[in-house]
mmCIF file of C-alpha atoms in Angstrom:
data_model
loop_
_atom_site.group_PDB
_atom_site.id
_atom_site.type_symbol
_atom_site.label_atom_id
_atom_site.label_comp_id
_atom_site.label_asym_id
_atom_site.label_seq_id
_atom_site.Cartn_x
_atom_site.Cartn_y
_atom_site.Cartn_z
ATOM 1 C CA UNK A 30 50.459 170.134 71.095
ATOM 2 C CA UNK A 31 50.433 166.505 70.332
ATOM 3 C CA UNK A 32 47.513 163.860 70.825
ATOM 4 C CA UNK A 33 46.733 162.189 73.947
ATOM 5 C CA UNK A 34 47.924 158.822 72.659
ATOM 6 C CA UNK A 35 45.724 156.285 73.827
ATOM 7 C CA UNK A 36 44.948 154.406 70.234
ATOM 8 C CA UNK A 37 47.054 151.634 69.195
ATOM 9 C CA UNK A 38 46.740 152.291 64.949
ATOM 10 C CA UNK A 39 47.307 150.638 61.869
ATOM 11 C CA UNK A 40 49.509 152.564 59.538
ATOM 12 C CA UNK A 41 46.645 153.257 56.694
ATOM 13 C CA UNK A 42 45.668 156.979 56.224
ATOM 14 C CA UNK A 43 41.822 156.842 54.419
ATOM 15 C CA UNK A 44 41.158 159.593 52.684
ATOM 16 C CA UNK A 45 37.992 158.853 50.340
ATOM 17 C CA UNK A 46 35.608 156.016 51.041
ATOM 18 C CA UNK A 47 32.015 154.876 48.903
ATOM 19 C CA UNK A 48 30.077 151.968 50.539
ATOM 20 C CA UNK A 49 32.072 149.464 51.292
ATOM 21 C CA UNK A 50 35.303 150.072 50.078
ATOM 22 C CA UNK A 51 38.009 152.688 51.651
ATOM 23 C CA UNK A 52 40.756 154.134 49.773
ATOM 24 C CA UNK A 53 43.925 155.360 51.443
ATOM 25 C CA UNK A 54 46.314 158.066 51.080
ATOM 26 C CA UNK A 55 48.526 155.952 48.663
ATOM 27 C CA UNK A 56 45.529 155.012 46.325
ATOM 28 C CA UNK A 57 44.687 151.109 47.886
ATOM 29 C CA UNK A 58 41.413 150.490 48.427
ATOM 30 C CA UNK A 59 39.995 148.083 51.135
ATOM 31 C CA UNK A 60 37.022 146.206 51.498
ATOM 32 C CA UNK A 61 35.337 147.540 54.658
ATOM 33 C CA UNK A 62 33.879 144.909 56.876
ATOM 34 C CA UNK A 63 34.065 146.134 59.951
ATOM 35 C CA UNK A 64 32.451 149.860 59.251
ATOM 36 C CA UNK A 65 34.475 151.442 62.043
ATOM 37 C CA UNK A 66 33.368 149.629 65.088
ATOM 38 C CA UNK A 67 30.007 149.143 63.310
ATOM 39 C CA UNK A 68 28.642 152.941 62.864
ATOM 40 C CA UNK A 69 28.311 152.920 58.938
ATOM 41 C CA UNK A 70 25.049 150.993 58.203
ATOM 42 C CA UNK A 71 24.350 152.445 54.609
ATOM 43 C CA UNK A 72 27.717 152.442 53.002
ATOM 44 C CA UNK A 73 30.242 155.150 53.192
ATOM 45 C CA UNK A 74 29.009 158.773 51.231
ATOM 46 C CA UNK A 75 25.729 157.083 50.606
ATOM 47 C CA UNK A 76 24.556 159.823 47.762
ATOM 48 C CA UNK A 77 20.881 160.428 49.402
ATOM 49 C CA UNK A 78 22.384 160.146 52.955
ATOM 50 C CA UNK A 79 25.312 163.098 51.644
ATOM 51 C CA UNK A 80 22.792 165.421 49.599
ATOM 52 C CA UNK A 81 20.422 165.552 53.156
ATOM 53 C CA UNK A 82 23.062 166.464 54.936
ATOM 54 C CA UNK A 83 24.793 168.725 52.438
ATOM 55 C CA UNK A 84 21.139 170.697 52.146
ATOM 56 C CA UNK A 85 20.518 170.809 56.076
ATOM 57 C CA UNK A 86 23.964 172.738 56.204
ATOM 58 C CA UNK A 87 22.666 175.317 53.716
ATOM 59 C CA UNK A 88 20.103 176.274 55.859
ATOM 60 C CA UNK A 89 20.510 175.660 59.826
ATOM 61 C CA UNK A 90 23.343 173.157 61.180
ATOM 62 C CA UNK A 91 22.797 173.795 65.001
ATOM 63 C CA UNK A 92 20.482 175.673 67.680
ATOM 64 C CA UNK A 93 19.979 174.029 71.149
ATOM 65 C CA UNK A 94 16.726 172.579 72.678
ATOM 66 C CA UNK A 95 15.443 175.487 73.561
ATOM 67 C CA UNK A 96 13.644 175.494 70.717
ATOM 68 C CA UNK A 97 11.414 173.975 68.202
ATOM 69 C CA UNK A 98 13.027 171.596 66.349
ATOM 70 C CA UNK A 99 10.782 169.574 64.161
ATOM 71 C CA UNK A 100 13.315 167.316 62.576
ATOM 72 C CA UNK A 101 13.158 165.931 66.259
ATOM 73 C CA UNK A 102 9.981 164.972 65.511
ATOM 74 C CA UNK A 103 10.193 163.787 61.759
ATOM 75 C CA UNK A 104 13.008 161.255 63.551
ATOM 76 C CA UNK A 105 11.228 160.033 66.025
ATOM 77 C CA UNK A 106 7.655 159.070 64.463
ATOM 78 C CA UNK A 107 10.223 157.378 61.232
ATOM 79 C CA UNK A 108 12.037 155.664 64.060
ATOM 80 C CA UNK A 109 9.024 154.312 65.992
ATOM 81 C CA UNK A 110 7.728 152.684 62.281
ATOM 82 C CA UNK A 111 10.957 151.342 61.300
ATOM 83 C CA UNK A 112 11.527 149.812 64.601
ATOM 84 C CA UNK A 113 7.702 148.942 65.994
ATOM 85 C CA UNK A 114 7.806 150.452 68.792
ATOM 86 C CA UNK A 115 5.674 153.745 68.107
ATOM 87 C CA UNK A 116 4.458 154.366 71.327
ATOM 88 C CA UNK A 117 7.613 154.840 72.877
ATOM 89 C CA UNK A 118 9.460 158.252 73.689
ATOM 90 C CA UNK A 119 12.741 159.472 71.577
ATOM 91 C CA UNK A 120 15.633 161.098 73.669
ATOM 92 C CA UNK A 121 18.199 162.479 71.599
ATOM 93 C CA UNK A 122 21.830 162.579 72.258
ATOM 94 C CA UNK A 123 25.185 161.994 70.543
ATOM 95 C CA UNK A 124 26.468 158.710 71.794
ATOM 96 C CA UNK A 125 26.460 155.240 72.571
ATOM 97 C CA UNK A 126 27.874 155.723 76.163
ATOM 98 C CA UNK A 127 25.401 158.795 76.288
ATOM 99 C CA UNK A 128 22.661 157.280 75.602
ATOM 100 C CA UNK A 129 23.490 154.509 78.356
ATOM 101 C CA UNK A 130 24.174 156.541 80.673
ATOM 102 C CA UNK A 131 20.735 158.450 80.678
ATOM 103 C CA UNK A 132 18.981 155.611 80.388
ATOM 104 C CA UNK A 133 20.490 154.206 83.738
ATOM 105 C CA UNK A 134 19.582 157.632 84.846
ATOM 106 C CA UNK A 135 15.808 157.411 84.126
ATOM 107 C CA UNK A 136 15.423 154.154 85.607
ATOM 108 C CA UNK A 137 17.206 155.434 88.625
ATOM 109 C CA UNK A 138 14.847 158.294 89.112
ATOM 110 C CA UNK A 139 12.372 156.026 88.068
ATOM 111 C CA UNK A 140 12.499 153.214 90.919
ATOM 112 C CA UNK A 141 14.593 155.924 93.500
ATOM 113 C CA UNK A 142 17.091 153.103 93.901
ATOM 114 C CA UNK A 143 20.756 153.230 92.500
ATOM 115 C CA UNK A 144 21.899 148.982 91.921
ATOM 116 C CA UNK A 145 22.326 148.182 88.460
ATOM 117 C CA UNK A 146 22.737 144.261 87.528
ATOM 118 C CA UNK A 147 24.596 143.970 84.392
ATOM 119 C CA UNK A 148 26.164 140.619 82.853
ATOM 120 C CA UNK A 149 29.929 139.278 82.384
ATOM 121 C CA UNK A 150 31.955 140.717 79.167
ATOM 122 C CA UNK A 151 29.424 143.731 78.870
ATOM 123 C CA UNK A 152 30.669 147.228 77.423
ATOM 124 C CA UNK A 153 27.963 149.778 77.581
ATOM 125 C CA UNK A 154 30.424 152.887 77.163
ATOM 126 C CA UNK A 155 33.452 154.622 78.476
ATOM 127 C CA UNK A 156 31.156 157.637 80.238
ATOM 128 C CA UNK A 157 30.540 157.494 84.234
ATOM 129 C CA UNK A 158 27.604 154.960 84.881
ATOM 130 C CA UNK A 159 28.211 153.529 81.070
ATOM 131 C CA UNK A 160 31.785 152.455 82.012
ATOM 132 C CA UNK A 161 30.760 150.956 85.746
ATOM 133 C CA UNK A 162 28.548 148.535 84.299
ATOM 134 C CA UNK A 163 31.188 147.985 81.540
ATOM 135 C CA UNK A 164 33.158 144.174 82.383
ATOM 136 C CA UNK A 165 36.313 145.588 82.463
ATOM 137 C CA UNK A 166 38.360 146.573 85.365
ATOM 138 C CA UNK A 167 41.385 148.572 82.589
ATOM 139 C CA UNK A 168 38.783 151.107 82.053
ATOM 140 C CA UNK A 169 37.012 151.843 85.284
ATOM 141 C CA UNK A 170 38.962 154.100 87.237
ATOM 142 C CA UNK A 171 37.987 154.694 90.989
ATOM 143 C CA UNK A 172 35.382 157.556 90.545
ATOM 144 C CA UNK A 173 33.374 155.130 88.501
ATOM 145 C CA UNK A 174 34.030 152.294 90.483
ATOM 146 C CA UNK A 175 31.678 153.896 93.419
ATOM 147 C CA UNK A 176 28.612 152.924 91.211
ATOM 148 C CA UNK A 177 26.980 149.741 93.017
ATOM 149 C CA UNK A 178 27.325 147.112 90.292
ATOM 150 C CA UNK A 179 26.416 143.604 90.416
ATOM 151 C CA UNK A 180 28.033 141.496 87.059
ATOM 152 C CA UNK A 181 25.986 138.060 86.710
ATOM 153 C CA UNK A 182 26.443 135.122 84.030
ATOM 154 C CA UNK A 183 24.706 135.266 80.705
ATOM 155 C CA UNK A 184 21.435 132.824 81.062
ATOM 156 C CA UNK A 185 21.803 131.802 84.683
ATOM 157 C CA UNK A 186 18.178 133.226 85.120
ATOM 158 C CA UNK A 187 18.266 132.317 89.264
ATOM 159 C CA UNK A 188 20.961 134.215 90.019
ATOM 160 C CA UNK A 189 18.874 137.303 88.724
ATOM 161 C CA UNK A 190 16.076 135.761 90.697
ATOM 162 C CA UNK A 191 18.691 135.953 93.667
ATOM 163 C CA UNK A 192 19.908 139.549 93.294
ATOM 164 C CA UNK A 193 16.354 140.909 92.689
ATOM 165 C CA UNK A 194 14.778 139.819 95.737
ATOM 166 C CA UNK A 195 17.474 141.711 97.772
ATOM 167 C CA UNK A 196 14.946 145.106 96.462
ATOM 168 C CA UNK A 197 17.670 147.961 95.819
ATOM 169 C CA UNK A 198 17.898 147.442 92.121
ATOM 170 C CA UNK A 199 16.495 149.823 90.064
ATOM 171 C CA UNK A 200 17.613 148.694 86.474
ATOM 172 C CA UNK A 201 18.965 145.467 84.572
ATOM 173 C CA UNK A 202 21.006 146.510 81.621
ATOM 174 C CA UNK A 203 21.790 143.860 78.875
ATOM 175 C CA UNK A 204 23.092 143.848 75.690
ATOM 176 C CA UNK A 205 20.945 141.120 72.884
ATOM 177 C CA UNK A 206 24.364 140.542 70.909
ATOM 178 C CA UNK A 207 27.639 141.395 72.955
ATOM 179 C CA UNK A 208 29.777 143.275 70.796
ATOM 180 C CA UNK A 209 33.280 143.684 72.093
ATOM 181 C CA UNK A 210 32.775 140.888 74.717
ATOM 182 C CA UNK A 211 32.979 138.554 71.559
ATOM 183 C CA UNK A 212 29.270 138.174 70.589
ATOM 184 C CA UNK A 213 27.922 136.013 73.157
ATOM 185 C CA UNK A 214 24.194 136.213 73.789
ATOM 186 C CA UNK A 215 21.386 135.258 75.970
ATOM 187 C CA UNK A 216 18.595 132.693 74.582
ATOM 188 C CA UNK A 217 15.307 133.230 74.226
ATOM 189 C CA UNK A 218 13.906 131.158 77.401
ATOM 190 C CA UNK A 219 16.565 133.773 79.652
ATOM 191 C CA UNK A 220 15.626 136.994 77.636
ATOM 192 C CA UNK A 221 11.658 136.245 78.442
ATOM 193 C CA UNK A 222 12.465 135.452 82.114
ATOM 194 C CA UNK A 223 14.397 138.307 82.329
ATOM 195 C CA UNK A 224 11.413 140.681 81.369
ATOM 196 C CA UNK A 225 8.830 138.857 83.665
ATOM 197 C CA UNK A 226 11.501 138.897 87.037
ATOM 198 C CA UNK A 227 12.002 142.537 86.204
ATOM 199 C CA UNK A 228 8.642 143.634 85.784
ATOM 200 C CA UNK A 229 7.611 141.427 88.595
ATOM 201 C CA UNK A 230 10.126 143.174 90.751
ATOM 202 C CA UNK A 231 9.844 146.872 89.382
ATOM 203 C CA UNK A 232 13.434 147.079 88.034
ATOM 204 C CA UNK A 233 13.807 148.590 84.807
ATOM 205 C CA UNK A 234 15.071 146.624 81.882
ATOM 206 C CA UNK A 235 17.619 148.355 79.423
ATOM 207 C CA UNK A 236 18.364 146.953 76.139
ATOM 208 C CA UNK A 237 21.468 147.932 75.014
ATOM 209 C CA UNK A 238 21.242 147.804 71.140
ATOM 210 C CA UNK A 239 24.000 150.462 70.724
ATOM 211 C CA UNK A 240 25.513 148.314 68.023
ATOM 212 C CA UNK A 241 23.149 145.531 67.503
ATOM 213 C CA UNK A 242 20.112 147.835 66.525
ATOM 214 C CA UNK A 243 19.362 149.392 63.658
ATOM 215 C CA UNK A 244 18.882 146.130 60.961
ATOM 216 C CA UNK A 245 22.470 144.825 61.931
ATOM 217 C CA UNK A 246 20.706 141.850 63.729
ATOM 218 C CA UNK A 247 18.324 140.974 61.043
ATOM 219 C CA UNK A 248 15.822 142.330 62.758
ATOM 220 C CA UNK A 249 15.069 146.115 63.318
ATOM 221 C CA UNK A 250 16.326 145.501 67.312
ATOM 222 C CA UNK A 251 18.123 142.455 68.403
ATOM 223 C CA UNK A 252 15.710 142.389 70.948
ATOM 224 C CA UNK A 253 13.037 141.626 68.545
ATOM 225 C CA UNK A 254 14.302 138.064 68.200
ATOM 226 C CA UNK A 255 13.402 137.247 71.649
ATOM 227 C CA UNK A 256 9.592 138.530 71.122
ATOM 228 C CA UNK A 257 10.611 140.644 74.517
ATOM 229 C CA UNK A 258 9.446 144.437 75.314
ATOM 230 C CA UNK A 259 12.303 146.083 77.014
ATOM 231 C CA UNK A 260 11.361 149.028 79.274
ATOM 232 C CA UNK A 261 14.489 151.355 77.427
ATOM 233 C CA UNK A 262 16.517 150.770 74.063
ATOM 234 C CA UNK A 263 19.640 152.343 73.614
ATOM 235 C CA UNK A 264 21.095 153.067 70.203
ATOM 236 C CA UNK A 265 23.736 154.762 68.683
ATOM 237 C CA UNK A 266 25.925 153.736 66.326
ATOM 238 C CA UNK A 267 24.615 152.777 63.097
ATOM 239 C CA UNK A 268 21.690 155.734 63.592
ATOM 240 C CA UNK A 269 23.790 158.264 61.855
ATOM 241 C CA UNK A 270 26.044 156.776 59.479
ATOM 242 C CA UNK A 271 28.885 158.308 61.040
ATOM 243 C CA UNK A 272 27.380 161.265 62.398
ATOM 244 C CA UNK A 273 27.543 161.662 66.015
ATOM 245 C CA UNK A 274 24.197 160.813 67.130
ATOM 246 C CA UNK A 275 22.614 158.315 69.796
ATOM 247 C CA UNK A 276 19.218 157.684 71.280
ATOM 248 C CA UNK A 277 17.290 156.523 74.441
ATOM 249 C CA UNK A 278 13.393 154.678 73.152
ATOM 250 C CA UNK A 279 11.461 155.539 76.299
ATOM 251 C CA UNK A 280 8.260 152.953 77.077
ATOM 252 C CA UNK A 281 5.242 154.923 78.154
ATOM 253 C CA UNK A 282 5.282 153.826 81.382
ATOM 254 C CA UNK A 283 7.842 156.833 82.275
ATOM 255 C CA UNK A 284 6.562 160.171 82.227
ATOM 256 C CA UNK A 285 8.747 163.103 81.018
ATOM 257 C CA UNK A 286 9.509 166.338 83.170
ATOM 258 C CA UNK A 287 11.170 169.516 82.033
ATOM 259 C CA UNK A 288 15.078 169.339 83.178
ATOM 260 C CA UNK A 289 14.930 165.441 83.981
ATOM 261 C CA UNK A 290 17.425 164.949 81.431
ATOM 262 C CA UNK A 291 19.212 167.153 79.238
ATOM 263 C CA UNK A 292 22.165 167.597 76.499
ATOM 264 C CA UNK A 293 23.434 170.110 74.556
ATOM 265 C CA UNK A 294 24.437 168.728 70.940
ATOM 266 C CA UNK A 295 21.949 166.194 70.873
ATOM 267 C CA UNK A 296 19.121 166.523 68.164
ATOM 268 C CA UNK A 297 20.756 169.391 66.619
ATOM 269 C CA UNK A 298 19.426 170.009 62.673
ATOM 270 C CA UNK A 299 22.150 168.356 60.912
ATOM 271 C CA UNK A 300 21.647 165.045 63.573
ATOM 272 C CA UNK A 301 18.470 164.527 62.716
ATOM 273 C CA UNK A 302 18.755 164.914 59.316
ATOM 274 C CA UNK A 303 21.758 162.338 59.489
ATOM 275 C CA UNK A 304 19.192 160.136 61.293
ATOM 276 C CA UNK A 305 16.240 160.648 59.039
ATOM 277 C CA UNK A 306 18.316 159.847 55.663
ATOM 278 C CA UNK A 307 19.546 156.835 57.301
ATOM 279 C CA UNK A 308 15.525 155.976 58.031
ATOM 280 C CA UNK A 309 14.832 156.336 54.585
ATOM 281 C CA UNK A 310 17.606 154.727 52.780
ATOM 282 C CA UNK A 311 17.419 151.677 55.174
ATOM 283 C CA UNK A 312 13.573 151.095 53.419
ATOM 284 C CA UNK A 313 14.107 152.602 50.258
ATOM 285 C CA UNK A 314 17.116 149.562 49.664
ATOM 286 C CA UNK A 315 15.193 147.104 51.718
ATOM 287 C CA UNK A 316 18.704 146.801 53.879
ATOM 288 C CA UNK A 317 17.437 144.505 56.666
ATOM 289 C CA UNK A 318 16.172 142.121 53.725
ATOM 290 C CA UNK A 319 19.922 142.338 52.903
ATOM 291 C CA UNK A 320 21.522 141.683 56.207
ATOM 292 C CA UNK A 321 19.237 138.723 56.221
ATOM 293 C CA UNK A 322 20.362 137.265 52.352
ATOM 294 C CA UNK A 323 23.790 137.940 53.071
ATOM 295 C CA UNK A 324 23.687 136.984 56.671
ATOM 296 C CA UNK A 325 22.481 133.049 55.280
ATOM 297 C CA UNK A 326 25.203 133.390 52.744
ATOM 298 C CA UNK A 327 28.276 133.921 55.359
ATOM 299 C CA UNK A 328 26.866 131.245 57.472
ATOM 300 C CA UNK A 329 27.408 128.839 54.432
ATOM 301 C CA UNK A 330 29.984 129.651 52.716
ATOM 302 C CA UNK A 331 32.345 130.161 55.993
ATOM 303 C CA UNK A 332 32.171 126.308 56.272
ATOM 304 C CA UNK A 333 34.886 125.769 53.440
ATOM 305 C CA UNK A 334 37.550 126.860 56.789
ATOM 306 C CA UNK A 335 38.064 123.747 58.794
ATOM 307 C CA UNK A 336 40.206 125.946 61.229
ATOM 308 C CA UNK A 337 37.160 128.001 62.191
ATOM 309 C CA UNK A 338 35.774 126.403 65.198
ATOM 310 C CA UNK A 339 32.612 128.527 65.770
ATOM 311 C CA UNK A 340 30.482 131.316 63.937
ATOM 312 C CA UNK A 341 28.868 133.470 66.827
ATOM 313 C CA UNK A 342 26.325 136.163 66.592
ATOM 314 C CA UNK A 343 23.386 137.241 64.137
ATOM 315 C CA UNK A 344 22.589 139.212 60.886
ATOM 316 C CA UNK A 345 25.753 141.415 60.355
ATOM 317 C CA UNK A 346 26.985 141.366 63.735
ATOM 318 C CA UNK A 347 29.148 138.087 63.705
ATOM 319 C CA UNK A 348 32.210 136.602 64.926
ATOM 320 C CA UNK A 349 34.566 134.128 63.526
ATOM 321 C CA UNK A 350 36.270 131.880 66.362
ATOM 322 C CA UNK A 351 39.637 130.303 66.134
ATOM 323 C CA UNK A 352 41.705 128.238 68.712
ATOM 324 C CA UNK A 353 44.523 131.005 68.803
ATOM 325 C CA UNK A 354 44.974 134.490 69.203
ATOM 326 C CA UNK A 355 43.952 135.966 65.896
ATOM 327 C CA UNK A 356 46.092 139.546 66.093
ATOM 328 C CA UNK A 357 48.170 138.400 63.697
ATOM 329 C CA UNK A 358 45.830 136.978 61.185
ATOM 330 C CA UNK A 359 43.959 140.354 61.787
ATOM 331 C CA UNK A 360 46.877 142.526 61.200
ATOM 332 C CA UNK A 361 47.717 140.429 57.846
ATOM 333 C CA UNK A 362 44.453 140.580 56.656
ATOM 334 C CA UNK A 363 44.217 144.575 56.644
ATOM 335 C CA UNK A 364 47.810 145.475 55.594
ATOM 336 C CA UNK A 365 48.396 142.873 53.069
ATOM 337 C CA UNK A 366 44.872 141.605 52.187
ATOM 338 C CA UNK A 367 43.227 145.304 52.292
ATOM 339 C CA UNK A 368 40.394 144.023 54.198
ATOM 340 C CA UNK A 369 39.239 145.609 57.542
ATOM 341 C CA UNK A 370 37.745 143.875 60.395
ATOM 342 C CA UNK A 371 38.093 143.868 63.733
ATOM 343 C CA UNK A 372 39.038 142.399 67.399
ATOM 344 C CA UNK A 373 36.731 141.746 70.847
ATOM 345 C CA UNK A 374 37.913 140.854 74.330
ATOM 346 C CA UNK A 375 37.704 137.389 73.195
ATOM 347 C CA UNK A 376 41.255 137.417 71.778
ATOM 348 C CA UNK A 377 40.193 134.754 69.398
ATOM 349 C CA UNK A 378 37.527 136.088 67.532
ATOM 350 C CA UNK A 379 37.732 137.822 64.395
ATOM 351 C CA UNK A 380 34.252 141.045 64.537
ATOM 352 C CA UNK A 381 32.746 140.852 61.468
ATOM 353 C CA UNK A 382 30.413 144.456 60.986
ATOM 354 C CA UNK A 383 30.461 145.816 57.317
ATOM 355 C CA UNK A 384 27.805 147.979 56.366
ATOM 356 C CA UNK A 385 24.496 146.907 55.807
ATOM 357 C CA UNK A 386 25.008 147.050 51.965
ATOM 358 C CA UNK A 387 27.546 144.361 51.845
ATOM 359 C CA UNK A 388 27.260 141.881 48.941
ATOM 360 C CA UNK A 389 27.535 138.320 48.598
ATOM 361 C CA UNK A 390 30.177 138.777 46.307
ATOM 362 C CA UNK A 391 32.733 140.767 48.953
ATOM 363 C CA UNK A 392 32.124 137.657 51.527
ATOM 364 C CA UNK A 393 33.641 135.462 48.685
ATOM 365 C CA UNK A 394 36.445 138.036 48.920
ATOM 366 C CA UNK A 395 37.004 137.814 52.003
ATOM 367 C CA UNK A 396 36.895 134.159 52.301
ATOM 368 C CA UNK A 397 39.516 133.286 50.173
ATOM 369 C CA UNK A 398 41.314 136.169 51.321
ATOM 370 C CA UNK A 399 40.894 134.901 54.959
ATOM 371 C CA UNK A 400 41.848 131.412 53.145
ATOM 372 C CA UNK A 401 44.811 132.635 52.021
ATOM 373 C CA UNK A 402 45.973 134.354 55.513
ATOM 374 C CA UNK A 403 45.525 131.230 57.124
ATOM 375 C CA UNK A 404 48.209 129.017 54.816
ATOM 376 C CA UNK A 405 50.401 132.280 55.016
ATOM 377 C CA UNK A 406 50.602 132.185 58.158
ATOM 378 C CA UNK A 407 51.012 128.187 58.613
ATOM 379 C CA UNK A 408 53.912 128.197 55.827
#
């Protein structure tokens, strides 16, 4: 049997990896700053994070919701400090897209309606619902295409207005920081209006903080910036590391049945004990503080690249614009500079995600490695 071959990849094998550097099968190490699509937040094999799991697998990996589980709960009361939001409710699940796509389902049952306004350039996931209010047409195919979806402009507030008043949307879905739609965002003055025309119209507001949550921003959500309180958060990605685990933060102004939503694999033991080392090693290091110090750093120091014609997004979730396609300059970077990062939809715009951990010290790497590219590729 051979693989259903739907990934374009790089010819590097890694084999070992310890924070932010990757080693390959042929012994070179590269600097990680992308942290595969922006999952590992504490550094690769973080030692607490791989003793947690290590000792959850000596005693119970996996039973199904069924029964008690109070790691569940250890999770979820860690996640409502770190985050500020402890009155919410914690669904567990195992992905991004997952996570998305019961969240579009609550609101839906919530408000008995089935519209969903979502905004130009989104991705939200590749599952049924997740990939309809995904911005792009290559990976809808017709059975999710029957979802009614309305796409609207990034801070064109009356045009929400507009599609609101029609009354058969039950949920706006947004992400704070767009991630593969080449980190564009909505200001502050659209994110605030947003809340109040939702709430004034009893549509539910999803923030979709998949890969902007969990410290990348700056801030615990990316949300947070925007001094906004979103109905649903989504996250995912850097909530386990690398282990398969996602999450839906439920306001309390939905009320839980039995059966309303369901999954098998998500909250198992070794998930939440994934999730809970993650918890504590992202207070223990003071990683957020981080993101922020190093975050101030990159902004400065970038500006010794006259080609660069923009710096977009926040914290640890950034994007480097050029005037020209930058798939070249990408692919030179990670097979002859050893330095990973990574593309958007934007086909200028170099994704800049290493894990939290990342020191001032690798950005000067991979400046004047990015320094370097640039002449290469000019001689």
């Amino acid at each position: 049997m051979n693989l259903f071959d739907v990934y374009p990849l790089y010819p590097i094998t890694p084999v070992k990896a310890l924070d932010c550097i990757i080693t390959d099968d042929k012994g070179i190490e590269y600097l990680d700053l992308y942290s595969g699509h922006g999952v590992i937040s504490i550094g690769h094999t973080q030692p607490d994070y791989v003793a947690k799991i290590k000792a959850q697998l000596d005693d119970l990996s996996f039973y199904s919701n069924a029964i008690k589980n109070p790691l569940q709960v250890e999770l979820a009361v860690k996640l409502g400090k770190a985050s500020g939001l402890p009155d919410y409710s914690l669904f567990l699940c195992s992905s991004g897209a997952e996570a998305n796509e019961n969240a579009l389902k609550v609101a839906s049952f919530h408000t008995n309606k089935s519209r969903v306004i979502a905004f130009d350039n989104s991705f939200h996931g590749r599952t049924s619902a997740a990939v309809a209010v995904t911005d792009n047409k290559k990976i809808v195919a017709p059975l999710n295409a029957q979802q009614a979806v309305t796409f609207l402009p990034l801070n064109q507030i009356e045009l929400v207005k507009a599609e609101l008043k029609k009354g058969d949307v039950c949920s706006v879905i947004i992400e704070p920081i767009q991630g593969v739609g080449g980190l564009d965002q909505g200001t502050t003055e659209f994110f605030q209006e947003l809340e109040k025309v939702c709430n004034d119209h009893d549509v539910v507001l999803i923030l979709d903080e998949v890969q902007s949550g969990y410290g990348r921003s700056g801030k615990f959500f990316a949300h947070q910036h925007h001094g906004i309180n979103p109905d649903i958060v989504t996250t995912a990605k850097g909530m386990g590391n690398g282990f398969p685990i996602g999450g839906v933060l439920i306001s309390p102004k939905f009320k839980a049945s039995y059966g309303l939503l369901g999954t098998t694999f998500g909250g198992s033991h070794l998930a939440c004990a994934a999730g809970i080392a993650v918890l504590d090693v992202m207070e223990n290091q003071k990683l957020i503080e981080n993101t922020n110090k190093v975050s101030e750093y990159f902004f400065e120091a970038i500006k010794v690249i006259p080609e660069i014609i923009k710096v977009k997004g926040r914290g640890l979730m950034l994007g480097v614009e050029f005037d020209f396609d930058v798939s070249t300059l990408r692919k030179k970077m990670i097979v002859e500079k050893h330095i990973f990062t990574g593309g958007a939809n934007n086909k200028n715009l170099l994704r800049i995600l290493p894990p939290l951990t990342i020191t001032t010290d690798a950005i000067d790497t991979f400046i004047v490695a990015l320094q370097e590219s640039l002449a290469e590729l000019k001689s």
